[in-house]
mmCIF file of C-alpha atoms in Angstrom:
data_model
loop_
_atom_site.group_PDB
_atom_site.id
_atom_site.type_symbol
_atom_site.label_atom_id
_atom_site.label_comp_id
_atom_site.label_asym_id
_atom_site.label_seq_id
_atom_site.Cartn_x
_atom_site.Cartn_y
_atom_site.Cartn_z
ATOM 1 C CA UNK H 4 0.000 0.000 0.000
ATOM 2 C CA UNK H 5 1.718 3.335 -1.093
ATOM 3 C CA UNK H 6 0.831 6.607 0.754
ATOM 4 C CA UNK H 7 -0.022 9.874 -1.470
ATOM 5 C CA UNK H 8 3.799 11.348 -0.445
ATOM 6 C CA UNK H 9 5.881 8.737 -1.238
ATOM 7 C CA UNK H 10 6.498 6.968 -4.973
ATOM 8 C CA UNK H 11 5.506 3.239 -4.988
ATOM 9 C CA UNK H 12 7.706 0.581 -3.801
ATOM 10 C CA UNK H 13 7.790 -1.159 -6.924
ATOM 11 C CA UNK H 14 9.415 1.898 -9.009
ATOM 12 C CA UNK H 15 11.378 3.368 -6.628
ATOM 13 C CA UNK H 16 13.398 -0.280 -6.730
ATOM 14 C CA UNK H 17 13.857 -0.077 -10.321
ATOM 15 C CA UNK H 18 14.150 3.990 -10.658
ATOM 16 C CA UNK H 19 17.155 2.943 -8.368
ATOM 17 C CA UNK H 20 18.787 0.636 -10.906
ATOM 18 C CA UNK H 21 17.633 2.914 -14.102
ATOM 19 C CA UNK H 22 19.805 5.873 -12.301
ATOM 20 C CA UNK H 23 23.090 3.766 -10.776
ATOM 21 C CA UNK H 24 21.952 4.604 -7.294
ATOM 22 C CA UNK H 25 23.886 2.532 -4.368
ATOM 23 C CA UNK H 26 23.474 2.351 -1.108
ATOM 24 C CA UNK H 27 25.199 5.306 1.030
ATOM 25 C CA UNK H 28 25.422 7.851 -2.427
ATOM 26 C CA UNK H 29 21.456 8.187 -2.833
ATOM 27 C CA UNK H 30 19.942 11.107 -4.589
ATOM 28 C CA UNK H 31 17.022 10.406 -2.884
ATOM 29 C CA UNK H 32 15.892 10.287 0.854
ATOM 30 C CA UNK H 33 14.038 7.063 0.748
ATOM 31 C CA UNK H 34 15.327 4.332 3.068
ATOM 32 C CA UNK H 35 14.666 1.169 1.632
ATOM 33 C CA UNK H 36 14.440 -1.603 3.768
ATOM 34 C CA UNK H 37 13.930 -5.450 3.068
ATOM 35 C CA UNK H 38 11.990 -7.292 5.698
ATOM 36 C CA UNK H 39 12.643 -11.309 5.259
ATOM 37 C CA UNK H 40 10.754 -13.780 6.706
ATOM 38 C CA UNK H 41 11.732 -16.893 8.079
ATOM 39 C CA UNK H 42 10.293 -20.100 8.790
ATOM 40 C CA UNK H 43 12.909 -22.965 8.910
ATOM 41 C CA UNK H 44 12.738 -24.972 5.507
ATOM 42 C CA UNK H 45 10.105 -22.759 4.339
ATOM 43 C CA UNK H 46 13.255 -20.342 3.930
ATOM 44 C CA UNK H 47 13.764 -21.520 0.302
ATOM 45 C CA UNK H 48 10.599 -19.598 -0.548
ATOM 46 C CA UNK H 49 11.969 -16.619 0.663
ATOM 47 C CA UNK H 50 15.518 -17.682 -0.525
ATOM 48 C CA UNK H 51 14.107 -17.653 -4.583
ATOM 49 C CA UNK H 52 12.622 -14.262 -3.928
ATOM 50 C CA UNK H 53 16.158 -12.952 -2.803
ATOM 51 C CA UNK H 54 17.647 -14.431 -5.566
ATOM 52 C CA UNK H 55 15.692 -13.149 -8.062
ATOM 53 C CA UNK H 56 16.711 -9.609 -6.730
ATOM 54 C CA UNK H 57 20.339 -10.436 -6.559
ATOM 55 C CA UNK H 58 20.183 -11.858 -10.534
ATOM 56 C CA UNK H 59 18.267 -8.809 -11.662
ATOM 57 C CA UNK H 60 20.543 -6.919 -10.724
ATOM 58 C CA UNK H 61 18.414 -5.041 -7.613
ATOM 59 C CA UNK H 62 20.442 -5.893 -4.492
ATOM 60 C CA UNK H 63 21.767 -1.645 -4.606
ATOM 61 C CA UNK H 64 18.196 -0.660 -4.787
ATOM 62 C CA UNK H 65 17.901 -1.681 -1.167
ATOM 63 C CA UNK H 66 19.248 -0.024 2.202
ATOM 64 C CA UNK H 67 19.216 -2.576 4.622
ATOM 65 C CA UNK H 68 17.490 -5.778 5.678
ATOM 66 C CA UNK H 69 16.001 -7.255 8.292
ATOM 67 C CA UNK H 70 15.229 -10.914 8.932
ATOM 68 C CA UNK H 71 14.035 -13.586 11.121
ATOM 69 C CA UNK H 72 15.534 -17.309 11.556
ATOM 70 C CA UNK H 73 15.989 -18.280 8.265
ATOM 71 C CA UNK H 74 15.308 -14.965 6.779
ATOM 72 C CA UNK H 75 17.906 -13.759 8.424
ATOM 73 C CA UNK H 76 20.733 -16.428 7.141
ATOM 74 C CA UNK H 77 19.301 -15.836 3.796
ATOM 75 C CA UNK H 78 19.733 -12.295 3.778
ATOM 76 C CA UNK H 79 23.173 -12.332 5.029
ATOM 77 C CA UNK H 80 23.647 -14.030 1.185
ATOM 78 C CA UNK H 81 22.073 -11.577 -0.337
ATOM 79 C CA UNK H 82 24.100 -8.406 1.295
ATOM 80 C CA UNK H 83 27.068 -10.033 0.483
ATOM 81 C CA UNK H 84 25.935 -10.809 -3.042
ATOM 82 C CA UNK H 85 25.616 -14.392 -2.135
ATOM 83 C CA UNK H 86 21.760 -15.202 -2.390
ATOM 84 C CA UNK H 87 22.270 -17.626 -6.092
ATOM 85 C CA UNK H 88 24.953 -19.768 -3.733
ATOM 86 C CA UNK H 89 22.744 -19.519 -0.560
ATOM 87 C CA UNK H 90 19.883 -20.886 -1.934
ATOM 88 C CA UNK H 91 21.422 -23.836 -2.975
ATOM 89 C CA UNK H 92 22.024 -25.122 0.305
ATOM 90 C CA UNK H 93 18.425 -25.390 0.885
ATOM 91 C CA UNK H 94 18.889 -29.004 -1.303
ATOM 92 C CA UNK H 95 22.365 -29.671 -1.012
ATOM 93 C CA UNK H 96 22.826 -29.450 2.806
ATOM 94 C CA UNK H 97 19.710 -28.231 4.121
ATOM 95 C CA UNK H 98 17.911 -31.553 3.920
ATOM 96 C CA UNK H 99 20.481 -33.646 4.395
ATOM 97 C CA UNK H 100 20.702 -36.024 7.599
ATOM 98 C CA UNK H 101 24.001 -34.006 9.158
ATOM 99 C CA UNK H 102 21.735 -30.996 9.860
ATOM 100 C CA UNK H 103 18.159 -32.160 9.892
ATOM 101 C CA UNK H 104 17.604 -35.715 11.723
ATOM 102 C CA UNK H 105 14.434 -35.953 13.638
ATOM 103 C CA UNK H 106 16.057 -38.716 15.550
ATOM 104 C CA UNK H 107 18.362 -36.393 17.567
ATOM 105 C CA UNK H 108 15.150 -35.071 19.234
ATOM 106 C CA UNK H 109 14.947 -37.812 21.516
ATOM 107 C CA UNK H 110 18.729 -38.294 22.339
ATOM 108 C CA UNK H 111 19.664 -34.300 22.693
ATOM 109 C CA UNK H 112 16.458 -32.247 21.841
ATOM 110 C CA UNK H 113 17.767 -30.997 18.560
ATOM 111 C CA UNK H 114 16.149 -31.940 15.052
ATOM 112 C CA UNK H 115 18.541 -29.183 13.410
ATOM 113 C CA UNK H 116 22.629 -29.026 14.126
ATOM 114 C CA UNK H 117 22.784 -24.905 14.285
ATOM 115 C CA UNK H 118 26.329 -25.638 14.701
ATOM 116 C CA UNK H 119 27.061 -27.552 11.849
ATOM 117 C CA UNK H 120 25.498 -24.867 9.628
ATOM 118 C CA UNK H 121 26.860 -21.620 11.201
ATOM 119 C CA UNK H 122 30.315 -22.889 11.868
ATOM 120 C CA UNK H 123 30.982 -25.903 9.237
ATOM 121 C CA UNK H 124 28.512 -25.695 6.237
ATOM 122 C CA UNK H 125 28.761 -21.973 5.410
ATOM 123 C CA UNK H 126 32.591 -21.677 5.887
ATOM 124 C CA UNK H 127 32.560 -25.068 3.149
ATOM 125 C CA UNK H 128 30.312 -23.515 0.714
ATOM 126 C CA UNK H 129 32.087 -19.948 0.626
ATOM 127 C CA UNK H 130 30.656 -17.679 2.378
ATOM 128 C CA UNK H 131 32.382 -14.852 2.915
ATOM 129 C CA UNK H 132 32.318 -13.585 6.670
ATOM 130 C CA UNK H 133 34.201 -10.110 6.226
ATOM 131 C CA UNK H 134 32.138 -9.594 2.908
ATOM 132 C CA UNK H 135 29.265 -9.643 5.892
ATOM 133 C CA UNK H 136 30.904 -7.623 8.116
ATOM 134 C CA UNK H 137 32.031 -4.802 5.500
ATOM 135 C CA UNK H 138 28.787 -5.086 3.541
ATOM 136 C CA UNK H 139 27.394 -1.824 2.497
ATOM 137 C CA UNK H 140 24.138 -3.026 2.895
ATOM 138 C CA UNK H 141 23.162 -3.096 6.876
ATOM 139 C CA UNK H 142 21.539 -6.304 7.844
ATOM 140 C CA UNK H 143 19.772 -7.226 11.536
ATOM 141 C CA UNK H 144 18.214 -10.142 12.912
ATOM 142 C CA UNK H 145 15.474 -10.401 15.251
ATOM 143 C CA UNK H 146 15.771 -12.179 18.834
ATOM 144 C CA UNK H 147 13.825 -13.868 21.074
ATOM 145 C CA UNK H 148 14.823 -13.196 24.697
ATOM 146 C CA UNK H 149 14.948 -16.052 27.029
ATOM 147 C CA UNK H 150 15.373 -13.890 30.223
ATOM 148 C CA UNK H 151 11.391 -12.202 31.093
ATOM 149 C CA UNK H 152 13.875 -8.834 32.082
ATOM 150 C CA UNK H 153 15.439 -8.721 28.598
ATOM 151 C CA UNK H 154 13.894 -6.443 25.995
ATOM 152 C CA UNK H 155 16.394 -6.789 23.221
ATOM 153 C CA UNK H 156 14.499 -8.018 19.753
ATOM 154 C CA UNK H 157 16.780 -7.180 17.653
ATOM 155 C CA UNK H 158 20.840 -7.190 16.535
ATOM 156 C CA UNK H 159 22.941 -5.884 14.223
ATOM 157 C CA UNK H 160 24.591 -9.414 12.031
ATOM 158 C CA UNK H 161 27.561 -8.071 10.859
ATOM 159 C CA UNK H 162 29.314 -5.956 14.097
ATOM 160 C CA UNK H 163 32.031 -8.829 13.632
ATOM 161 C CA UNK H 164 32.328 -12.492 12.743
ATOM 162 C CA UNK H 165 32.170 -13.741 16.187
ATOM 163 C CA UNK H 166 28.937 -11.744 16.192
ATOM 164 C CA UNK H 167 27.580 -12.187 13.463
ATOM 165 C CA UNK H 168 27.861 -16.232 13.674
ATOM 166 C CA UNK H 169 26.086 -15.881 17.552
ATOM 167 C CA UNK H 170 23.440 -13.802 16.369
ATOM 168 C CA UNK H 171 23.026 -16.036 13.057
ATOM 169 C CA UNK H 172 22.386 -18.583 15.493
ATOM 170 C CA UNK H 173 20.239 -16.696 18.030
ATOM 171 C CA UNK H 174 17.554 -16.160 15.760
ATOM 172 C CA UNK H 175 17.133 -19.459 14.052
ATOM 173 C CA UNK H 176 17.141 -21.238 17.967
ATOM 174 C CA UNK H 177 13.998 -22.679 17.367
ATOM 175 C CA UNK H 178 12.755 -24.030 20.699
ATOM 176 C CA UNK H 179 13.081 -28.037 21.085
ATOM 177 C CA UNK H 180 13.798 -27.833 17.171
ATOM 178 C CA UNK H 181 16.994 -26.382 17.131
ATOM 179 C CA UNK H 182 18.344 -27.204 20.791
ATOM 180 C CA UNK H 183 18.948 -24.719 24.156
ATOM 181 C CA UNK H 184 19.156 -21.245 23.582
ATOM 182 C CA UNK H 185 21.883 -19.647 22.514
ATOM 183 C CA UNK H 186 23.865 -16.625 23.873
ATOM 184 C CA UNK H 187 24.949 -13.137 22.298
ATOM 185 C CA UNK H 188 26.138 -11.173 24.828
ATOM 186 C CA UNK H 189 26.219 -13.087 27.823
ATOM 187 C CA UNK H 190 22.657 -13.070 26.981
ATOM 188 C CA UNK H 191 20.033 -16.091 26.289
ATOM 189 C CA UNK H 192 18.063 -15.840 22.969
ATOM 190 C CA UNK H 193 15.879 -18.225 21.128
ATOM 191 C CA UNK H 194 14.043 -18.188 17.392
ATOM 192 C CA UNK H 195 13.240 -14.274 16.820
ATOM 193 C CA UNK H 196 10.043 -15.934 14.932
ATOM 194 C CA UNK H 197 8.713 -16.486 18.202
ATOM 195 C CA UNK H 198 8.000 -12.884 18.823
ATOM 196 C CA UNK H 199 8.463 -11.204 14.841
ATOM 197 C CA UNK H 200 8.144 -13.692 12.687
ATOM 198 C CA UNK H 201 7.318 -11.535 10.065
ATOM 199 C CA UNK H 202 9.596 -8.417 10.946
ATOM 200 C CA UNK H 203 8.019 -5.624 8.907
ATOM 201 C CA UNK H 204 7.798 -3.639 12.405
ATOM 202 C CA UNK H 205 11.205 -3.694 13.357
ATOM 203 C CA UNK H 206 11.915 -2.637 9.725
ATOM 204 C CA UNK H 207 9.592 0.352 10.440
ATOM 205 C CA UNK H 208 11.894 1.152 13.459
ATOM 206 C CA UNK H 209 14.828 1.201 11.321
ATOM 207 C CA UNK H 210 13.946 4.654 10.045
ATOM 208 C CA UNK H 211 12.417 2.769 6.951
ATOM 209 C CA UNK H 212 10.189 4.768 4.233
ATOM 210 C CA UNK H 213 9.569 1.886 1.996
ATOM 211 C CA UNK H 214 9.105 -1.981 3.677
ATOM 212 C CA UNK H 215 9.374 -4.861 0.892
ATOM 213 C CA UNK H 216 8.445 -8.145 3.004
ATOM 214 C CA UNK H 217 9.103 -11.362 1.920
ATOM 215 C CA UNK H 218 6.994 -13.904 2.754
ATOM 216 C CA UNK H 219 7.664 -17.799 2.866
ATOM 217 C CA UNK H 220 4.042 -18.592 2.610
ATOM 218 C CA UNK H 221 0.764 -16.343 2.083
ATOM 219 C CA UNK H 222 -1.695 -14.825 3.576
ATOM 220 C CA UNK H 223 -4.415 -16.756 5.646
ATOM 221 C CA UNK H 224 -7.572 -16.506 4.094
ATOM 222 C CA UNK H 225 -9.963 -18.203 6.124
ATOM 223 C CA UNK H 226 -10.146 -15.481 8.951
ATOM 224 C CA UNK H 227 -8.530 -17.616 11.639
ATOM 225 C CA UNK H 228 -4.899 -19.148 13.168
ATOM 226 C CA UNK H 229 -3.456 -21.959 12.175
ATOM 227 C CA UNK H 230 -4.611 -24.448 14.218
ATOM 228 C CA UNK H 231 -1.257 -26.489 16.079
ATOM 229 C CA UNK H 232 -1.359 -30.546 15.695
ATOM 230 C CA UNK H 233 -0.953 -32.632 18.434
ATOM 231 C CA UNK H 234 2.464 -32.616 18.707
ATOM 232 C CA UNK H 235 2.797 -28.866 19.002
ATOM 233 C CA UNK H 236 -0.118 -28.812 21.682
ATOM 234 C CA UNK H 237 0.798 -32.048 23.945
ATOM 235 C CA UNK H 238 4.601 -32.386 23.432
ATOM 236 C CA UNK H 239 6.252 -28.943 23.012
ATOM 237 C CA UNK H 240 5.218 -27.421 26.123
ATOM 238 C CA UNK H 241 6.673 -29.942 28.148
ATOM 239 C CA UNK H 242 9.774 -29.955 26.548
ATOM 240 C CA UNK H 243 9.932 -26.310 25.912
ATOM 241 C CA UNK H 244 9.725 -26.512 29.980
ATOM 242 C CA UNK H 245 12.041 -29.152 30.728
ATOM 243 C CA UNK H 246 15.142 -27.247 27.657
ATOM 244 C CA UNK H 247 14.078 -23.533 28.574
ATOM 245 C CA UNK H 248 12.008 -21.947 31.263
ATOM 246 C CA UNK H 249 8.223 -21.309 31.975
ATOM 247 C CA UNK H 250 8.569 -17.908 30.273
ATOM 248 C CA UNK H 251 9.818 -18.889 27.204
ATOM 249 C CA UNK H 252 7.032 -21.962 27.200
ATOM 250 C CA UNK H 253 4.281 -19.188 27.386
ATOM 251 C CA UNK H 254 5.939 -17.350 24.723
ATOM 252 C CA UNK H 255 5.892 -20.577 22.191
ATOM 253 C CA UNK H 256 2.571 -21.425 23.682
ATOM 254 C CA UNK H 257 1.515 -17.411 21.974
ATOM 255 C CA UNK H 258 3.529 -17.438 19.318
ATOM 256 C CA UNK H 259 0.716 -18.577 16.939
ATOM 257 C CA UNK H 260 -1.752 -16.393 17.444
ATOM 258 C CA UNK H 261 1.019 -13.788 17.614
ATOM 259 C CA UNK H 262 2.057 -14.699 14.526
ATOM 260 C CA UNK H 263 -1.740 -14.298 13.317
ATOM 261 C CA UNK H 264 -2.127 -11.288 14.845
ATOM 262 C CA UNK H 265 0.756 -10.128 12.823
ATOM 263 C CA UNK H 266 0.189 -11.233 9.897
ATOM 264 C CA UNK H 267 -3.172 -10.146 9.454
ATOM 265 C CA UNK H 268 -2.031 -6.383 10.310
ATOM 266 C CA UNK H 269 -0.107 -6.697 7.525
ATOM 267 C CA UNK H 270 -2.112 -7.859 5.066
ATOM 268 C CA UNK H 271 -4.704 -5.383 6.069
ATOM 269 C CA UNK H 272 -1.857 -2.678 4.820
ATOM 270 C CA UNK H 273 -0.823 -4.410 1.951
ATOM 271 C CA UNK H 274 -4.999 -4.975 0.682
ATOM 272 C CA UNK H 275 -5.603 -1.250 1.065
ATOM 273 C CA UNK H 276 -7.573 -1.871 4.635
ATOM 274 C CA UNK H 277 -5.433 0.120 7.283
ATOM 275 C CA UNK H 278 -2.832 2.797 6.919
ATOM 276 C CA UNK H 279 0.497 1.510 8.238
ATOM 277 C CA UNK H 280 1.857 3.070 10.840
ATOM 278 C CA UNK H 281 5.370 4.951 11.725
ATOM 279 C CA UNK H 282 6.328 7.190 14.546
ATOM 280 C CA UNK H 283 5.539 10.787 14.130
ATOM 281 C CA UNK H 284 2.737 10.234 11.630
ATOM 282 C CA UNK H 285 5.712 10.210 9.013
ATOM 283 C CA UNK H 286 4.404 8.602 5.634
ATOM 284 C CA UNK H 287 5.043 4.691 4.924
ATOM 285 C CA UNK H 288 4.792 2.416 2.141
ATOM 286 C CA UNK H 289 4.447 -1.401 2.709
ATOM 287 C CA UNK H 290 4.375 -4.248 0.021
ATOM 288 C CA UNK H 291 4.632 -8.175 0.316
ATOM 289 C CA UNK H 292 5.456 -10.579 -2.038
ATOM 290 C CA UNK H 293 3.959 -13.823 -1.259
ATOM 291 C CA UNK H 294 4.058 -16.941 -3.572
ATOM 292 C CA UNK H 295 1.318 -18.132 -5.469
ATOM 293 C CA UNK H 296 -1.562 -19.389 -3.721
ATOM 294 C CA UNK H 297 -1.789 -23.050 -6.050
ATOM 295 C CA UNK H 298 2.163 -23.551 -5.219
ATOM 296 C CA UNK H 299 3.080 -26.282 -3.356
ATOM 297 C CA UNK H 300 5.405 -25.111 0.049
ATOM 298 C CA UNK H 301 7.165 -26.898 2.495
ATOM 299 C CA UNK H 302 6.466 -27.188 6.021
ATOM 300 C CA UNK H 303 9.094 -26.282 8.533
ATOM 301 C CA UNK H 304 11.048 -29.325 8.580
ATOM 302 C CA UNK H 305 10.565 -30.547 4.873
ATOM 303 C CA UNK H 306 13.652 -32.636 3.431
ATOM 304 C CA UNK H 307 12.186 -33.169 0.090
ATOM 305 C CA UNK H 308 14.514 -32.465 -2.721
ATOM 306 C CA UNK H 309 12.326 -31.702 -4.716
ATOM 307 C CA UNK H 310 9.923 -29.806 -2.639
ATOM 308 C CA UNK H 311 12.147 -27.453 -1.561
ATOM 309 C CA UNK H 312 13.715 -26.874 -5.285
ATOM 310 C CA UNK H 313 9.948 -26.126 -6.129
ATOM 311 C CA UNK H 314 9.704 -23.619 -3.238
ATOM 312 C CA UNK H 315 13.054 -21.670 -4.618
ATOM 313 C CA UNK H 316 11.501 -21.723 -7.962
ATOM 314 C CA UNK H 317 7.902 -20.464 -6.461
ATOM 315 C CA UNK H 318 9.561 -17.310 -4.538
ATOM 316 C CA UNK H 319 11.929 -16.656 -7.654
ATOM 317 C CA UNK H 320 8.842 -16.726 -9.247
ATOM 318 C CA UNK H 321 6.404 -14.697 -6.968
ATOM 319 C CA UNK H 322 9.382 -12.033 -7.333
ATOM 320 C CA UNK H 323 9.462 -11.732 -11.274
ATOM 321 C CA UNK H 324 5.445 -10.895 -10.910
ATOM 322 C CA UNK H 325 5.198 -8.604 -8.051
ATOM 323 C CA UNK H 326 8.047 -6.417 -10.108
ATOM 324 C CA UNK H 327 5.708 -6.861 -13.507
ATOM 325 C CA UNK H 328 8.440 -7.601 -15.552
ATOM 326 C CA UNK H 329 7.601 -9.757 -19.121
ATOM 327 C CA UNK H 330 9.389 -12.327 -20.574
ATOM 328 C CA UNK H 331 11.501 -13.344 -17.700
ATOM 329 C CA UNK H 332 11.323 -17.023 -16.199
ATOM 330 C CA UNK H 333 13.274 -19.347 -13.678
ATOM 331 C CA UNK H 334 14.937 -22.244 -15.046
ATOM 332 C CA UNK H 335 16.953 -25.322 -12.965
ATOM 333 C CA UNK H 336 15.428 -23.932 -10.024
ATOM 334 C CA UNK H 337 17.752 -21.108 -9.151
ATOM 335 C CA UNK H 338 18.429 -19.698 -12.678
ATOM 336 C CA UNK H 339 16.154 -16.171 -13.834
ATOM 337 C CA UNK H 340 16.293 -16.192 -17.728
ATOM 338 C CA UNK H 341 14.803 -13.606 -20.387
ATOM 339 C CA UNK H 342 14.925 -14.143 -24.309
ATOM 340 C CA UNK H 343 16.749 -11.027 -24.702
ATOM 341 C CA UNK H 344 19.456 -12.055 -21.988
ATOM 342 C CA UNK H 345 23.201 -13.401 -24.211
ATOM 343 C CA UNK H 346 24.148 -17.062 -23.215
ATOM 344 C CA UNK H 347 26.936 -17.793 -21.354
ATOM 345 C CA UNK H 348 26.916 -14.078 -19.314
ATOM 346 C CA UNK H 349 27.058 -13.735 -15.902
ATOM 347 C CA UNK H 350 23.451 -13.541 -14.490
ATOM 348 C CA UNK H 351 23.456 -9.947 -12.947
ATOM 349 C CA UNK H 352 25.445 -8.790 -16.072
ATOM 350 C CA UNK H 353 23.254 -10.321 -18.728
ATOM 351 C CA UNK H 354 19.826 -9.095 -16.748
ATOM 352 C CA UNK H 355 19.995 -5.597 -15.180
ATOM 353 C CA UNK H 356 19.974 -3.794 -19.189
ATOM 354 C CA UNK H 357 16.850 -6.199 -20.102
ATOM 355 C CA UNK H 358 15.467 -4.716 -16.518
ATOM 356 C CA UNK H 359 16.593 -1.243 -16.962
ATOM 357 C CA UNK H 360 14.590 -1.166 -20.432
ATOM 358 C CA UNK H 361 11.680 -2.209 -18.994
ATOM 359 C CA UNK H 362 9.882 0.876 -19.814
ATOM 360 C CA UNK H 363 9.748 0.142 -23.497
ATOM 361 C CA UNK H 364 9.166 -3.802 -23.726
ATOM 362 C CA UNK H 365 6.638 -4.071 -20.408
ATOM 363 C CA UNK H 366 3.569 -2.004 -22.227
#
């Protein structure tokens, strides 16, 4: 939803590409800010929508980002230029039985091996820490605190390494899931999801002007929460409990109809139904991109191959139409193609002129 004083989201991203603009030098005093969400394996959705951005060319439209659990790992890809390479991990390492293995849940009370992926996978697959750390492009995470007299939600990734893997780590803590909480800080934090799992408020306290969220799943249409199964409503507690404390147990208990509660603010703002909202009355514009309602998603623990390599290709998707650009598709999953674009070019290189044009191919 665009307010009457600012331009729309939409061209203000590509007006940035058209004119060179990068983030720091602007000619203009929008801020920009990408709000990710995360969602465990449902990540890949979000992951193809970041991708998309990074192979057209878009990444220097943006000023910062802001994510949650997954969101957050995948946009530490995409500041660093990363997100093609990030996604694949969704089906290369992702779903493999070294970081997801529902079996570990009854010998240590972790399905997912946080460690394995902050401190072995990424370093194996190239990502590039001080590219994180020295990254133009801001990027924060949002927290959970463990401790009922801790009111920090939300961290800066890339202060250092050492940081920047603990906070990494923080935010995708997913209670029972992922293990005990983990500390930045001296401090104990679990899944920021818990509290934002959506964080297009915290990107509104980042100063932002313009909020593109990316969702991992749509829009619930029926009116009401998701309703938990039986495992969430008999088991988790009780562990939740037995790993954490009682306040982080009422939190999870919440965190659903939080997460409602959230979500359907937000689609109010996006359908045209409320005005968002920003200290000081100062204007606001708010989109989402959310992937197609027939797609198939994953859930939060999905291994499938070939689920999750139809979730990239959904979000890359879902991307390509919210920006209303013709003639480009997604090929072998993690690939944006156009007609126009030479063979054999670098994707970024080949796609930004074919964006950049858009004005006289799109009518």
């Amino acid at each position: 939803m665009a307010s009457s004083a600012l331009p729309p989201l939409r061209e203000l991203i590509l007006d940035r590409l058209d004119s060179g603009s990068v983030p720091g030098e602007r000619d203009d005093d929008y801020k920009v800010v990408l709000a990710v969400e995360g969602g465990g394996m449902r990540g890949a959705v979000s992951s193809g929508m970041l991708l998309t951005l990074e192979q057209l060319g878009l990444r220097n439209s943006f000023d910062a980002v802001v994510g949650t659990s997954a969101g957050a790992i995948a946009g530490a890809f995409f500041v660093t230029g990363q997100g093609t390479s990030g996604s694949v991990l969704y089906y290369t390492v992702l779903n493999s039985e070294r970081f997801m293995n529902r079996r570990r849940l009854l010998r240590d009370g972790s399905v997912m091996d946080l460690d394995y992926l902050i401190d072995d996978a990424l370093d194996r697959h190239g990502f590039d820490w001080n590219d994180l750390v020295d990254s133009d492009i801001p990027i924060w995470a949002t927290v959970t605190p463990a401790d009922p007299e801790n009111d920090t939600r939300l961290f800066e990734v890339g202060v250092s390494e050492e940081h920047a893997r603990r906070v990494l780590a923080a935010t995708a803590c997913l209670p029972v899931i992922a293990g005990p909480s983990r500390f930045v800080d001296d401090e104990a934090y679990i899944d920021g999801g818990m509290l934002e799992a959506v964080p297009w408020s915290s990107a509104i306290d980042l100063g932002a002007t313009h909020v593109l969220v990316i969702r991992s799943r749509g829009f619930n249409k029926d009116g009401k929460p998701e309703p938990l199964n039986l495992f969430e409503r008999a088991t988790v507690p009780r562990l939740v409990k037995r790993m954490h404390n009682d306040h982080v147990a009422e939190i999870v208990r919440m965190s659903a109809k939080r997460f409602w509660n959230t979500t359907e603010a937000l689609r109010a703002i996006v359908e045209g139904q409320a005005m968002p909202l920003a200290g000081a009355g100062r204007p606001l514009v708010i989109d989402a991109v959310i992937p197609d309602a027939s797609a198939e998603l994953p859930d939060r623990l999905e291994i499938d191959t070939h689920v999750l390599m139809d979730a990239l290709t959904a979000g890359a998707q879902a991307m390509i139409e919210y920006l209303d650009l013709e003639g480009f598709a997604v090929e072998q999953r993690v690939v944006v193609t156009h007609p126009r674009a030479p063979v054999g070019r670098v994707r970024t290189t080949a796609l930004t002129p074919i964006v950049s044009s858009r004005r006289t191919w799109r009518r």
